[in-house]
Coordinates of C-alpha atoms and ligand atoms in Angstrom, one line a residue:
X1 CA -19.7 -8.2 -10.4
X2 CA -19.9 -11.5 -8.7
X3 CA -19.3 -11.3 -4.9
X4 CA -19.1 -14.2 -2.5
X5 CA -21.7 -14.3 0.3
X6 CA -19.0 -13.1 2.8
X7 CA -18.1 -10.2 0.5
X8 CA -21.8 -9.3 0.3
X9 CA -22.1 -9.3 4.0
X10 CA -19.0 -7.1 4.3
X11 CA -20.4 -4.7 1.8
X12 CA -23.5 -4.4 3.9
X13 CA -21.4 -3.3 6.9
X14 CA -21.4 -6.5 8.9
X15 CA -17.6 -6.2 9.5
X16 CA -17.6 -2.5 10.2
X17 CA -17.8 0.8 8.3
X18 CA -14.1 0.9 7.3
X19 CA -14.1 -2.6 5.7
X20 CA -17.4 -1.8 3.9
X21 CA -16.2 1.5 2.6
X22 CA -12.9 0.0 1.4
X23 CA -14.7 -2.8 -0.4
X24 CA -17.1 -0.4 -2.0
X25 CA -14.2 1.6 -3.5
X26 CA -12.7 -1.6 -5.0
X27 CA -16.1 -2.9 -6.3
X28 CA -17.0 0.5 -7.8
X29 CA -13.6 0.9 -9.6
X30 CA -13.8 -2.8 -10.7
X31 CA -17.3 -2.5 -12.0
X32 CA -16.5 0.7 -13.9
X33 CA -13.8 -1.2 -15.7
X34 CA -15.8 -4.4 -16.3
X35 CA -14.2 -6.7 -13.8
X36 CA -16.4 -9.7 -12.9
X37 CA -14.9 -10.7 -9.6
X38 CA -12.4 -9.9 -6.8
X39 CA -9.1 -11.6 -6.1
X40 CA -6.8 -11.8 -3.1
X41 CA -3.6 -9.9 -2.9
X42 CA -0.5 -10.4 -0.7
X43 CA 1.1 -7.0 -0.6
X44 CA -0.4 -3.5 -0.8
X45 CA 1.8 -0.4 -1.3
X46 CA 0.1 2.9 -0.5
X47 CA 1.1 6.0 -2.5
X48 CA -0.3 9.5 -2.1
X49 CA 0.8 9.8 1.6
X50 CA 2.8 13.0 1.4
X51 CA 1.1 15.9 3.2
X52 CA 2.6 18.3 0.6
X53 CA 0.6 16.4 -2.0
X54 CA -2.7 15.4 -0.3
X55 CA -3.1 18.2 2.2
X56 CA -5.9 18.4 4.8
X57 CA -8.5 16.7 2.6
X58 CA -6.2 13.6 2.2
X59 CA -5.4 13.6 5.9
X60 CA -9.2 13.7 6.7
X61 CA -9.8 10.8 4.3
X62 CA -7.3 8.7 6.1
X63 CA -8.6 9.7 9.5
X64 CA -12.1 8.5 8.5
X65 CA -10.8 5.0 8.0
X66 CA -8.7 5.1 11.1
X67 CA -11.6 5.9 13.4
X68 CA -12.6 2.3 13.7
X69 CA -9.0 1.2 14.0
X70 CA -9.1 -1.5 11.3
X71 CA -5.9 -3.6 10.9
X72 CA -4.5 -4.1 7.4
X73 CA -5.0 -7.7 6.3
X74 CA -1.9 -8.0 4.2
X75 CA 1.7 -6.9 4.2
X76 CA 1.5 -3.2 3.6
X77 CA 4.2 -0.6 2.8
X78 CA 4.0 3.1 2.3
X79 CA 5.5 5.6 -0.1
X80 CA 7.7 8.6 0.9
X81 CA 6.3 11.4 2.9
X82 CA 7.3 15.1 2.7
X83 CA 9.8 15.2 5.4
X84 CA 13.4 14.0 5.8
X85 CA 13.0 11.4 8.5
X86 CA 16.8 11.4 9.3
X87 CA 16.9 15.2 9.7
X88 CA 20.2 15.3 7.8
X89 CA 19.1 17.3 4.7
X90 CA 19.4 21.0 4.3
X91 CA 17.7 20.9 0.9
X92 CA 14.4 19.4 1.9
X93 CA 12.1 21.7 3.8
X94 CA 10.6 20.0 6.9
X95 CA 7.8 22.6 7.4
X96 CA 5.0 20.0 7.4
X97 CA 6.7 17.7 9.9
X98 CA 3.7 17.7 12.4
X99 CA 1.1 17.1 9.6
X100 CA 3.2 14.3 8.1
X101 CA 3.5 12.7 11.5
X102 CA -0.3 12.6 11.7
X103 CA -0.6 10.8 8.4
X104 CA 2.2 8.4 9.3
X105 CA 0.6 7.6 12.7
X106 CA -2.7 6.8 11.0
X107 CA -1.1 4.4 8.5
X108 CA 1.3 2.8 10.8
X109 CA -1.5 2.5 13.4
X110 CA -3.4 0.3 10.9
X111 CA -0.4 -1.9 10.4
X112 CA 1.7 -0.4 7.6
X113 CA 5.5 -0.9 7.7
X114 CA 7.1 2.5 8.1
X115 CA 9.4 2.1 5.2
X116 CA 8.6 5.5 3.5
X117 CA 10.0 4.4 0.2
X118 CA 9.0 4.0 -3.5
X119 CA 11.1 0.9 -3.8
X120 CA 9.0 -1.5 -1.6
X121 CA 10.5 -4.4 -3.5
X122 CA 13.7 -3.7 -1.5
X123 CA 11.8 -4.7 1.6
X124 CA 9.8 -7.5 0.1
X125 CA 10.6 -8.6 -3.4
X126 CA 7.4 -10.1 -5.0
X127 CA 7.3 -13.5 -6.7
X128 CA 6.4 -14.1 -10.4
X129 CA 2.6 -14.3 -10.8
X130 CA 1.9 -12.9 -7.3
X131 CA -1.1 -10.6 -7.2
X132 CA -0.4 -7.2 -5.6
X133 CA -2.1 -3.8 -5.2
X134 CA 0.6 -1.2 -5.6
X135 CA 0.2 2.5 -5.9
X136 CA 3.3 4.4 -7.0
X137 CA 3.7 4.1 -10.8
X138 CA 7.5 3.4 -10.7
X139 CA 7.0 0.5 -8.2
X140 CA 4.0 -1.0 -10.1
X141 CA 5.9 -1.1 -13.4
X142 CA 8.9 -2.6 -11.7
X143 CA 6.8 -5.3 -10.1
X144 CA 5.3 -6.3 -13.4
X145 CA 8.4 -6.0 -15.6
X146 CA 11.3 -7.0 -13.4
X147 CA 9.6 -9.5 -11.0
X148 CA 6.8 -10.8 -13.2
X149 CA 4.3 -10.1 -10.4
X150 CA 0.8 -8.7 -11.2
X151 CA -0.5 -5.3 -10.3
X152 CA -2.3 -2.6 -12.0
X153 CA -1.1 1.0 -11.5
X154 CA -3.3 1.9 -8.6
X155 CA -4.1 5.2 -6.9
X156 CA -3.4 5.7 -3.2
X157 CA -7.1 5.2 -2.1
X158 CA -7.4 1.9 -4.0
X159 CA -4.2 0.6 -2.5
X160 CA -5.4 1.6 0.9
X161 CA -8.7 -0.2 0.3
X162 CA -6.8 -3.3 -0.8
X163 CA -4.7 -3.1 2.4
X164 CA -7.8 -3.1 4.5
X165 CA -9.6 -5.9 2.6
X166 CA -6.7 -7.9 1.2
X167 CA -8.6 -7.8 -2.2
X168 CA -8.5 -6.1 -5.6
X169 CA -10.6 -6.3 -8.7
X170 CA -9.7 -8.9 -11.3
X171 CA -8.8 -6.8 -14.3
X172 CA -5.9 -5.5 -16.4
X173 CA -2.5 -6.8 -15.7
X174 CA -3.8 -9.4 -13.3
X175 CA -5.0 -11.3 -16.4
X176 CA -2.7 -13.2 -18.8
X177 CA -4.3 -11.9 -21.9
X178 CA -3.4 -8.3 -21.0
X179 CA 0.3 -9.0 -20.4
X180 CA 1.3 -9.1 -24.1
X181 CA 4.1 -7.1 -25.6
X182 CA 3.0 -5.7 -29.0
X183 CA 5.7 -3.1 -29.9
X184 CA 9.4 -4.1 -30.4
X185 CA 11.6 -1.2 -29.2
X186 CA 15.2 -1.2 -30.3
X187 CA 17.9 1.3 -29.2
X188 CA 20.4 2.6 -31.8
X189 CA 24.0 2.0 -30.6
X190 CA 24.4 5.6 -29.5
X191 CA 21.2 5.6 -27.5
X192 CA 22.1 2.3 -25.9
X193 CA 25.2 4.1 -24.5
X194 CA 23.2 6.9 -23.0
X195 CA 21.3 6.9 -19.6
X196 CA 18.3 4.5 -20.0
X197 CA 16.0 7.2 -18.4
X198 CA 16.1 8.8 -21.9
X199 CA 14.7 5.7 -23.5
X200 CA 12.1 5.5 -20.8
X201 CA 10.8 9.1 -21.3
X202 CA 10.6 8.5 -25.1
X203 CA 8.8 5.2 -24.8
X204 CA 6.4 6.7 -22.3
X205 CA 5.5 9.5 -24.7
X206 CA 5.5 7.6 -27.9
X207 CA 4.4 4.0 -27.4
X208 CA 0.8 3.2 -26.3
X209 CA 1.0 -0.6 -26.0
X210 CA 3.2 -2.8 -23.9
X211 CA 6.7 -2.6 -25.4
X212 CA 9.3 -5.4 -25.7
X213 CA 12.6 -3.7 -25.2
X214 CA 16.0 -5.1 -26.1
X215 CA 18.8 -3.9 -23.7
X216 CA 22.5 -4.4 -24.0
X217 CA 23.4 -3.5 -20.4
X218 CA 21.1 -4.1 -17.5
X219 CA 22.4 -2.9 -14.2
X220 CA 19.4 -2.8 -11.8
X221 CA 19.7 0.9 -11.1
X222 CA 19.4 1.7 -14.8
X223 CA 16.5 -0.7 -15.3
X224 CA 14.8 1.0 -12.3
X225 CA 15.3 4.4 -14.0
X226 CA 14.1 3.2 -17.4
X227 CA 10.9 1.9 -16.0
X228 CA 10.1 4.8 -13.7
X229 CA 10.7 7.3 -16.6
X230 CA 8.4 5.3 -18.8
X231 CA 5.6 5.3 -16.2
X232 CA 6.1 9.1 -15.6
X233 CA 5.9 10.3 -19.1
X234 CA 3.2 7.8 -20.2
X235 CA 0.6 5.5 -18.7
X236 CA 2.7 2.4 -18.8
X237 CA 2.5 -0.2 -16.0
X238 CA 4.5 -2.9 -17.8
X239 CA 7.3 -3.5 -20.2
X240 CA 8.8 -6.8 -21.3
X241 CA 12.6 -6.5 -21.0
X242 CA 14.5 -9.1 -23.0
X243 CA 16.3 -11.6 -20.7
X244 CA 15.0 -9.8 -17.5
X245 CA 11.2 -10.2 -17.3
X246 CA 10.6 -13.7 -16.0
X247 CA 9.5 -16.2 -18.7
X248 CA 5.8 -17.3 -18.5
X249 CA 4.7 -14.0 -17.1
X250 CA 4.0 -12.4 -20.5
X251 CA 3.1 -13.1 -24.1
X252 CA 4.6 -11.6 -27.3
X253 CA 2.6 -10.6 -30.4
X254 CA 4.7 -7.9 -32.2
X255 CA 2.6 -5.5 -34.4
X256 CA 5.2 -2.8 -34.9
X257 CA 9.0 -2.2 -34.6
X258 CA 10.6 1.1 -33.6
X259 CA 14.2 2.2 -33.2
X260 CA 15.1 5.1 -30.9
X261 CA 17.7 7.4 -32.4
X262 CA 19.8 10.1 -30.7
X263 CA 17.6 12.8 -32.2
X264 CA 14.6 11.4 -30.4
X265 CA 16.1 11.8 -27.0
X266 CA 18.3 14.9 -27.3
X267 CA 15.8 17.4 -25.9
X268 CA 15.9 15.6 -22.5
X269 CA 19.6 16.4 -22.1
X270 CA 19.5 19.9 -23.6
X271 CA 19.6 21.7 -20.2
X272 CA 23.2 22.2 -19.0
X273 CA 24.6 24.4 -16.3
X274 CA 26.3 27.6 -17.5
X275 CA 28.3 30.4 -15.9
X276 CA 27.6 30.8 -12.2
X277 CA 24.6 28.5 -12.2
X278 CA 24.0 27.0 -8.8
X279 CA 23.5 23.3 -9.4
X280 CA 21.4 20.8 -7.5
X281 CA 22.6 17.4 -8.4
X282 CA 19.9 14.8 -7.6
X283 CA 20.2 11.0 -7.4
X284 CA 17.6 8.7 -5.9
X285 CA 14.4 8.8 -7.9
X286 CA 13.2 6.1 -7.4
X287 CA 15.0 5.9 -4.1
X288 CA 18.6 4.7 -4.4
X289 CA 19.5 1.1 -4.4
X290 CA 22.6 0.1 -2.3
X291 CA 24.6 -0.4 -5.5
X292 CA 24.1 3.3 -6.4
X293 CA 25.4 4.4 -3.0
X294 CA 28.5 2.2 -3.5
X295 CA 29.1 3.7 -6.9
X296 CA 28.6 7.2 -5.5
X297 CA 31.2 6.5 -2.7
X298 CA 33.8 5.5 -5.4
X299 CA 33.1 8.6 -7.4
X300 CA 33.2 11.0 -4.5
X301 CA 36.2 9.7 -2.6
X302 CA 38.6 12.0 -4.4
X303 CA 36.7 15.2 -3.4
X304 CA 36.4 16.9 -0.1
X305 CA 33.3 19.0 -0.5
X306 CA 30.9 20.4 -3.1
X307 CA 32.2 23.5 -5.0
X308 CA 29.1 24.4 -6.9
X309 CA 25.7 23.8 -5.3
X310 CA 24.6 20.6 -3.5
X311 CA 24.3 16.9 -4.3
X312 CA 21.0 15.5 -2.9
X313 CA 20.6 11.8 -2.5
X314 CA 17.2 10.3 -1.5
X315 CA 17.2 6.9 0.3
X316 CA 14.7 4.6 2.1
X317 CA 14.6 5.3 5.8
X318 CA 16.0 1.9 6.6
X319 CA 19.3 2.7 4.9
X320 CA 20.2 5.1 7.7
X321 CA 20.9 2.1 10.0
X322 CA 21.6 -0.7 7.4
X323 CA 24.3 1.4 5.6
X324 CA 25.3 3.7 8.4
X325 CA 29.1 3.8 7.6
X326 CA 28.4 4.5 4.0
X327 CA 25.9 7.2 4.8
X328 CA 28.3 8.8 7.3
X329 CA 31.0 8.8 4.7
X330 CA 28.8 10.5 2.1
X331 CA 27.6 13.1 4.6
X332 CA 31.3 13.8 5.6
X333 CA 31.9 14.7 1.9
X334 CA 29.0 17.1 1.9
X335 CA 26.4 14.9 0.3
X336 CA 22.9 16.0 1.3
X337 CA 21.1 12.8 2.4
X338 CA 17.3 12.8 2.7
X339 CA 15.6 9.7 3.8
X340 CA 11.9 8.7 3.3
X341 CA 11.2 11.6 1.0
X342 CA 12.2 13.2 -2.3
X343 CA 12.0 16.6 -3.9
X344 CA 8.9 15.7 -5.9
X345 CA 6.7 14.9 -2.9
X346 CA 8.2 17.6 -0.6
X347 CA 9.2 21.2 -0.9
X348 CA 12.8 22.5 -1.3
X349 CA 14.2 24.9 1.3
X350 CA 15.8 27.0 -1.3
X351 CA 15.9 27.7 -5.1
X352 CA 18.6 26.3 -7.4
X353 CA 19.3 27.5 -11.0
X354 CA 19.3 24.1 -12.5
X355 CA 18.8 20.4 -11.4
X356 CA 21.0 17.7 -12.9
X357 CA 19.6 14.2 -12.4
X358 CA 19.9 10.7 -13.7
X359 CA 16.2 10.2 -13.3
X360 CA 13.7 10.7 -16.1
X361 CA 10.9 10.7 -13.5
X362 CA 12.5 13.5 -11.6
X363 CA 13.1 15.4 -14.9
X364 CA 9.4 15.0 -15.7
X365 CA 7.9 16.1 -12.3
X366 CA 10.5 18.7 -11.1
X367 CA 9.8 20.7 -14.3
X368 CA 6.1 20.2 -14.2
X369 CA 5.4 20.7 -10.5
X370 CA 8.2 23.0 -9.3
X371 CA 8.9 24.7 -12.6
X372 CA 12.7 24.0 -12.4
X373 CA 15.2 23.8 -15.2
X374 CA 16.3 20.2 -15.3
X375 CA 18.8 18.2 -17.4
X376 CA 19.5 14.5 -17.4
X377 CA 22.9 13.0 -17.3
X378 CA 24.8 10.1 -15.7
X379 CA 25.8 9.8 -12.0
X380 CA 29.5 10.5 -12.8
X381 CA 28.7 13.7 -14.6
X382 CA 26.3 14.8 -11.8
X383 CA 29.1 14.3 -9.3
X384 CA 31.6 16.2 -11.4
X385 CA 29.2 19.1 -12.0
X386 CA 28.8 19.7 -8.3
X387 CA 32.2 18.7 -6.9
X388 CA 34.8 19.6 -9.5
Ligands
F3S1 FE1 10.1 8.0 -5.5 FE2 9.8 10.5 -5.3 FE3 10.8 9.5 -7.5 S1 8.5 9.0 -4.5 S2 9.8 7.5 -7.7 S3 11.8 9.5 -5.5 S4 9.2 11.1 -7.4

């Protein structure tokens, strides 16, 4: 890989151990992929920051970097941790609160914004063509597909290294020639009426190249769910969405056309509550957008409190103050609000018989990691299952 003279000096430790180590991580990953140089980035988003997921080994890794007290060189945000920062939730178990605080102190001490959310674009929407280094698969695919920005789907350590150096390797979706849609995906009329999470799960499992997807309805929360699901069930980091993905940020060379039929997605909706099942309704994976909270308020207004289980909603920490009246209203109607976390990166305080969610990503991971029964349905149906 070609390095500038300054990058060579940094690699040799002239700017300190932390910078040298961070640069070494980026150079090694880049060289293993065949990248020939480094490029500057303007925003790093660090995933893998939950103590539930990374444990002592991860905390030690972060501490090693923090010893020299380096400052992040670019705008840096961090993913959810494993505790409910607002302390409102009865569903999220806060048993690792002290350990999570240590992780947060290290990252914030280096200059990260304490947003604790997987929708970093809410805090700083990227521009088309802007180079980023984002961990968190749902955020990376959203950056490429919705904003036309450029990021590979990074792991937490690489994004941390990019935050310290302000650099990443020039490869993959940073290059025009790799941002080309090759599979045209159409939705049959019935599938088009179903939650877009279902389409996302199917595309993730069945399409290997960048898809071009035609969508009839495009509310932001549905697009967010579609892309996150695709990134969860597959390795996608980009989709081209008709009339959404900014022009001039992708190419099209269609090699294959696929149509998704109801039979393709039925198994994702097969799980339904029965009898006395205690239901956990879950909305907010990726974290809720304000539009989803407003919709939720409308749906919940006619009910006083849940009758069958709980409704968990996960939000970015900042919403606690920005949308305080809305949050207070939802709490007054028995909604369990957890901020800066989610059930995938934390532990639940109790067991439920079944989870109903609008999120394909939650469907994928709650079954896989926590072994729960999970069914996908719309926000209205989730509310009705818990409250009616
Ligand atoms: Fe975010 Fe947790 Fe889902 S980090 S994308 S809410 S799995």
